[in-house]
PDB file of C-alpha atoms in Angstrom:
ATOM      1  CA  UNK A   1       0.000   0.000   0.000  1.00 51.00           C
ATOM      2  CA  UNK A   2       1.486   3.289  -0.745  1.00 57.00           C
ATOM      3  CA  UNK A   3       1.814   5.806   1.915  1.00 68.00           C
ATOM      4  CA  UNK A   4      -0.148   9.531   0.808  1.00 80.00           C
ATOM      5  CA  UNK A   5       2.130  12.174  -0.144  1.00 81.00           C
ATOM      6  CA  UNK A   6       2.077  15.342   1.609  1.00 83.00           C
ATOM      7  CA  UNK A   7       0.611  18.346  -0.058  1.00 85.00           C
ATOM      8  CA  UNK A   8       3.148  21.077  -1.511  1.00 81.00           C
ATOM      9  CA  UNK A   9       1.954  23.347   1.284  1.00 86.00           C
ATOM     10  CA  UNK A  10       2.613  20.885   4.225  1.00 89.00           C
ATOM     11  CA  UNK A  11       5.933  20.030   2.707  1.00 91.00           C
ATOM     12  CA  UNK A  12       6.815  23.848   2.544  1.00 92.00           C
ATOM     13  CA  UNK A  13       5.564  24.538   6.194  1.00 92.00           C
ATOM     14  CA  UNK A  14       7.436  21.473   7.072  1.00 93.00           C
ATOM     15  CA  UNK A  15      11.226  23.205   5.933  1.00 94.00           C
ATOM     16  CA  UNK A  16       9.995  26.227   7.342  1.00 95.00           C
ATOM     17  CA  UNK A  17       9.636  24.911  10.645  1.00 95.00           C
ATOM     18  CA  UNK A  18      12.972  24.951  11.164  1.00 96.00           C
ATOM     19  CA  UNK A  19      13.523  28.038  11.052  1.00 97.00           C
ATOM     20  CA  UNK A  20      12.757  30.958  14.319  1.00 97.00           C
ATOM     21  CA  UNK A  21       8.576  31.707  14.856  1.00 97.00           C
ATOM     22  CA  UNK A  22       9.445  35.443  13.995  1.00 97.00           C
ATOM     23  CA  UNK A  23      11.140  34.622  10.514  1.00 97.00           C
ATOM     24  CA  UNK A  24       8.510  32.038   9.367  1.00 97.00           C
ATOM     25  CA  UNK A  25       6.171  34.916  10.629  1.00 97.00           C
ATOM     26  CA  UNK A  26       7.720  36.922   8.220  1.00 98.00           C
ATOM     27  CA  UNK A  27       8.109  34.738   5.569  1.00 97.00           C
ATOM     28  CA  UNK A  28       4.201  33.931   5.590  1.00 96.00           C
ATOM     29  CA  UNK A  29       2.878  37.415   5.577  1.00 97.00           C
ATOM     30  CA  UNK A  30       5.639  38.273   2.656  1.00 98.00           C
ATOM     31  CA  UNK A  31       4.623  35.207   0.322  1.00 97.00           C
ATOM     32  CA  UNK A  32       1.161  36.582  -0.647  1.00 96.00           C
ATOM     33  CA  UNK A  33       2.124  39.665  -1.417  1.00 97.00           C
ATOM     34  CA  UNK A  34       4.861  38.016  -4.117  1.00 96.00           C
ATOM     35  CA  UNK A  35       1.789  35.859  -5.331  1.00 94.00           C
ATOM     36  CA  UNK A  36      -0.144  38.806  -6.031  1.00 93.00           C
ATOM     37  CA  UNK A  37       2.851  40.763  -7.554  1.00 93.00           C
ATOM     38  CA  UNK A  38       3.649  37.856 -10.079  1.00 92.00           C
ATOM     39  CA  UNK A  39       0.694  36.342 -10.629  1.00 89.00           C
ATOM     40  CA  UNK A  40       0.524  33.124 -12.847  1.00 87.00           C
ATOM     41  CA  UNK A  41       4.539  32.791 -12.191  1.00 90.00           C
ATOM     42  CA  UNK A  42       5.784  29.539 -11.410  1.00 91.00           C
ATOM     43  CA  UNK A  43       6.793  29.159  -7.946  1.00 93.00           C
ATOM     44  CA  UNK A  44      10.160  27.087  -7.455  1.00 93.00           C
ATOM     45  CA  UNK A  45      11.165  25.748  -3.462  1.00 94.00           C
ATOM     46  CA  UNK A  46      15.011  25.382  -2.922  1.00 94.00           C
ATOM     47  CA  UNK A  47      16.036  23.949   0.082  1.00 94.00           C
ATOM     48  CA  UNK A  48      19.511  24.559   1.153  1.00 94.00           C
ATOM     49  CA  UNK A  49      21.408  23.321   3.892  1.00 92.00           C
ATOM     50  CA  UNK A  50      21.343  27.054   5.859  1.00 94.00           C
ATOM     51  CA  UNK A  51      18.467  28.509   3.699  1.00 96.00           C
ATOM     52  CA  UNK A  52      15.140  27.987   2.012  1.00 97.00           C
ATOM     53  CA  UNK A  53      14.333  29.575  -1.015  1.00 96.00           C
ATOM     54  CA  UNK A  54      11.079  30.291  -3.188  1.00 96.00           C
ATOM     55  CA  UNK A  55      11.758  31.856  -6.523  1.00 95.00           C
ATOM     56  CA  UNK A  56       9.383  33.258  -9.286  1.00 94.00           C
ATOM     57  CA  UNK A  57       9.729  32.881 -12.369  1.00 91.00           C
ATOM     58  CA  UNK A  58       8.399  31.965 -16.048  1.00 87.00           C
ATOM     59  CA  UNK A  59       9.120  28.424 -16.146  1.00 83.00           C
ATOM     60  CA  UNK A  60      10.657  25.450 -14.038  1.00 84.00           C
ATOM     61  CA  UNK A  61      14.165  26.178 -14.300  1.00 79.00           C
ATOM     62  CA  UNK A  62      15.223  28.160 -11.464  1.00 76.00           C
ATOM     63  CA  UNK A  63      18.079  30.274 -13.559  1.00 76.00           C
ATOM     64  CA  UNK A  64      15.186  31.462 -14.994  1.00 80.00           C
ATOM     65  CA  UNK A  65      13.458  33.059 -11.936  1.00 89.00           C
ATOM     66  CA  UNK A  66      13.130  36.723 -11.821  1.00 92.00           C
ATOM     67  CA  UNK A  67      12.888  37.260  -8.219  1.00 95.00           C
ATOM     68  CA  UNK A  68      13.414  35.032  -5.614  1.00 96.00           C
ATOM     69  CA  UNK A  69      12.939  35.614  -1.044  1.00 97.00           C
ATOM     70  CA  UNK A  70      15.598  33.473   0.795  1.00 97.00           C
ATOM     71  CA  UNK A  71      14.617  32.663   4.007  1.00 98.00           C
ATOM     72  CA  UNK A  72      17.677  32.429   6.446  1.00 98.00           C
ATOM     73  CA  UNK A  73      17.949  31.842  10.769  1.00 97.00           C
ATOM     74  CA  UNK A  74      18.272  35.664  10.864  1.00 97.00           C
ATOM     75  CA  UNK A  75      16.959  37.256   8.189  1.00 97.00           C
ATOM     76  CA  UNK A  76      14.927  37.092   5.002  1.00 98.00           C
ATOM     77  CA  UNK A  77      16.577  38.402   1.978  1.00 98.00           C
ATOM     78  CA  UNK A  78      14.842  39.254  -1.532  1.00 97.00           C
ATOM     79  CA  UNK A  79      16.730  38.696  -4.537  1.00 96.00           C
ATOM     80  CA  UNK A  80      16.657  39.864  -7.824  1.00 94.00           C
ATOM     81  CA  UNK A  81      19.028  39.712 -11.429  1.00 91.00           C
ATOM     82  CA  UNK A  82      22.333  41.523 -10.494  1.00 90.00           C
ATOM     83  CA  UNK A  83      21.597  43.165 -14.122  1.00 88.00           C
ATOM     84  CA  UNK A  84      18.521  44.999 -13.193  1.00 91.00           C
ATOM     85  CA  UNK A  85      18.591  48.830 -12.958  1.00 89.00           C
ATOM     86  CA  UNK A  86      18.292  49.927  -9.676  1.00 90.00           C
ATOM     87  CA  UNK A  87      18.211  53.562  -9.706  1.00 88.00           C
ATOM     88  CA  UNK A  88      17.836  54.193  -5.664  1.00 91.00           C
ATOM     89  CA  UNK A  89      20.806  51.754  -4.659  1.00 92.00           C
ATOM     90  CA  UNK A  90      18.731  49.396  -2.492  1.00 93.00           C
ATOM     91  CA  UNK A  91      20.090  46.342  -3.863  1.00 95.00           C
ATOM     92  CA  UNK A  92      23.495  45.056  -2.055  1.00 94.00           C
ATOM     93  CA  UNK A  93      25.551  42.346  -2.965  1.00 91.00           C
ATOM     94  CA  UNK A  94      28.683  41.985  -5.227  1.00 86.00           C
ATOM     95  CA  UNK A  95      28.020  38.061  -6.801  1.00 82.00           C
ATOM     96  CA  UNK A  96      28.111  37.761  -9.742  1.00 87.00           C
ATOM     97  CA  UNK A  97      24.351  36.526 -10.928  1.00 89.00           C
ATOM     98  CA  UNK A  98      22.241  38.060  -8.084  1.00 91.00           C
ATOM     99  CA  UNK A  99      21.695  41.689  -5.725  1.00 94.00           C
ATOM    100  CA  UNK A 100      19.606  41.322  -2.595  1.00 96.00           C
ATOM    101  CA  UNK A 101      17.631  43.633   0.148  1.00 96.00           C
ATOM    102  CA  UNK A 102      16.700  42.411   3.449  1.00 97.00           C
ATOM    103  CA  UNK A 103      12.943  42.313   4.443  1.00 98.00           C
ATOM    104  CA  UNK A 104      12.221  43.387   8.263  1.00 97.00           C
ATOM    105  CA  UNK A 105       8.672  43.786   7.565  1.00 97.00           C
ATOM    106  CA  UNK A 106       5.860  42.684   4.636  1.00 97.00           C
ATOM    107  CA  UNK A 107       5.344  45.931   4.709  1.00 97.00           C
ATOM    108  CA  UNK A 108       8.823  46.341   3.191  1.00 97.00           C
ATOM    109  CA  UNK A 109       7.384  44.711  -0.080  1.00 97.00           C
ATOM    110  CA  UNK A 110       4.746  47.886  -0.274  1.00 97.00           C
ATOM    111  CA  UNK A 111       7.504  50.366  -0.443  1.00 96.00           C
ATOM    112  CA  UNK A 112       7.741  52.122  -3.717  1.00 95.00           C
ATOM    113  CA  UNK A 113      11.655  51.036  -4.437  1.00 95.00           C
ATOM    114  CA  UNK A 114      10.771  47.764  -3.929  1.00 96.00           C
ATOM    115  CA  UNK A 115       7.555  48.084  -6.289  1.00 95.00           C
ATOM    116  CA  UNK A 116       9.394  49.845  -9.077  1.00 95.00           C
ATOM    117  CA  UNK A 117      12.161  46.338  -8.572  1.00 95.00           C
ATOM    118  CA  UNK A 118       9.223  44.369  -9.011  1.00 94.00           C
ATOM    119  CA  UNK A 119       7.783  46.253 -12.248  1.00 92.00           C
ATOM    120  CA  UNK A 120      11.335  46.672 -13.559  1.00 92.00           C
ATOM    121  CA  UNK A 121      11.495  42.909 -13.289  1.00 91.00           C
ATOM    122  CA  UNK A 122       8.410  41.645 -14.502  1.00 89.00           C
ATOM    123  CA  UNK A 123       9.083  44.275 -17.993  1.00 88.00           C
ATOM    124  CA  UNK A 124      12.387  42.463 -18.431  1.00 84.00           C
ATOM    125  CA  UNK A 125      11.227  39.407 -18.578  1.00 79.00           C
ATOM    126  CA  UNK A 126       8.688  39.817 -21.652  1.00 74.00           C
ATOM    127  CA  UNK A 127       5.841  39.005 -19.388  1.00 66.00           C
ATOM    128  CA  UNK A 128       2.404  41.211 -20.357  1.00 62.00           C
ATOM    129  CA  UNK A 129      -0.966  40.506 -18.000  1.00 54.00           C
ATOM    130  CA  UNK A 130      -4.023  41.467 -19.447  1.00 49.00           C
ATOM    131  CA  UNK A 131      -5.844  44.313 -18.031  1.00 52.00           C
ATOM    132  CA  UNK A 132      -9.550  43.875 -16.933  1.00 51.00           C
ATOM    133  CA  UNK A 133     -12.436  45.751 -16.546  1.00 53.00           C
ATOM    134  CA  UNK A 134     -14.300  46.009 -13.484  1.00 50.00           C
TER     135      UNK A 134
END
């Protein structure tokens, strides 16, 4: 008899667990507001032996994401394409694929910097949404 696999969402809270109440906290107020940001994006769990990551992007190869929050025992870092413009300097980080900001807050995600990131992102990666009426 086979044994039922967990869902995708129990196996996600499951690697979050390990990490402190306030940064899963974080983490789970954050995620919706990336959902909503890229909608219809693929979303892509990495778990790493320090960190767990959940990238966005157009397909299921992760090089491909466009944006990416890395949770971590201390902090919660979002990532985006070292190449994107970042006219205010928020992004930090000298690798060579990737430039990060730390999140304190979900509130962080509302801040127009981080907004204009997320717009710049989305128009570099060819993706148009439809616009509907209400």
């Amino acid at each position: 008899m086979n044994a039922r696999q967990p869902s995708p969402n129990a196996q996600f809270s499951a690697l979050l667990s390990r990490f402190p109440p306030e940064i899963v906290a974080l983490v789970k107020r954050c995620l919706p507001k990336l959902r909503r940001a890229f909608p219809g994006f693929t979303q892509l769990v990495y778990d790493y032996s320090n960190s767990l990551v959940v990238a966005f992007g157009l397909s299921d190869r992760g090089y491909e994401a466009i944006v990416a929050i890395a949770v971590f025992p201390r902090r919660v870092r979002l990532y985006f394409d070292k190449s994107l413009p970042d006219p205010t300097g928020l992004l930090k980080g000298s690798g060579t694929k990737v430039r990060s900001v730390t999140i304190k807050a979900a509130s962080d995600l509302d801040h127009a910097d981080i907004q204009a990131l997320f717009k710049a992102a989305i128009k570099r990666s060819g993706v148009t949404f439809l616009k509907t009426c209400s």
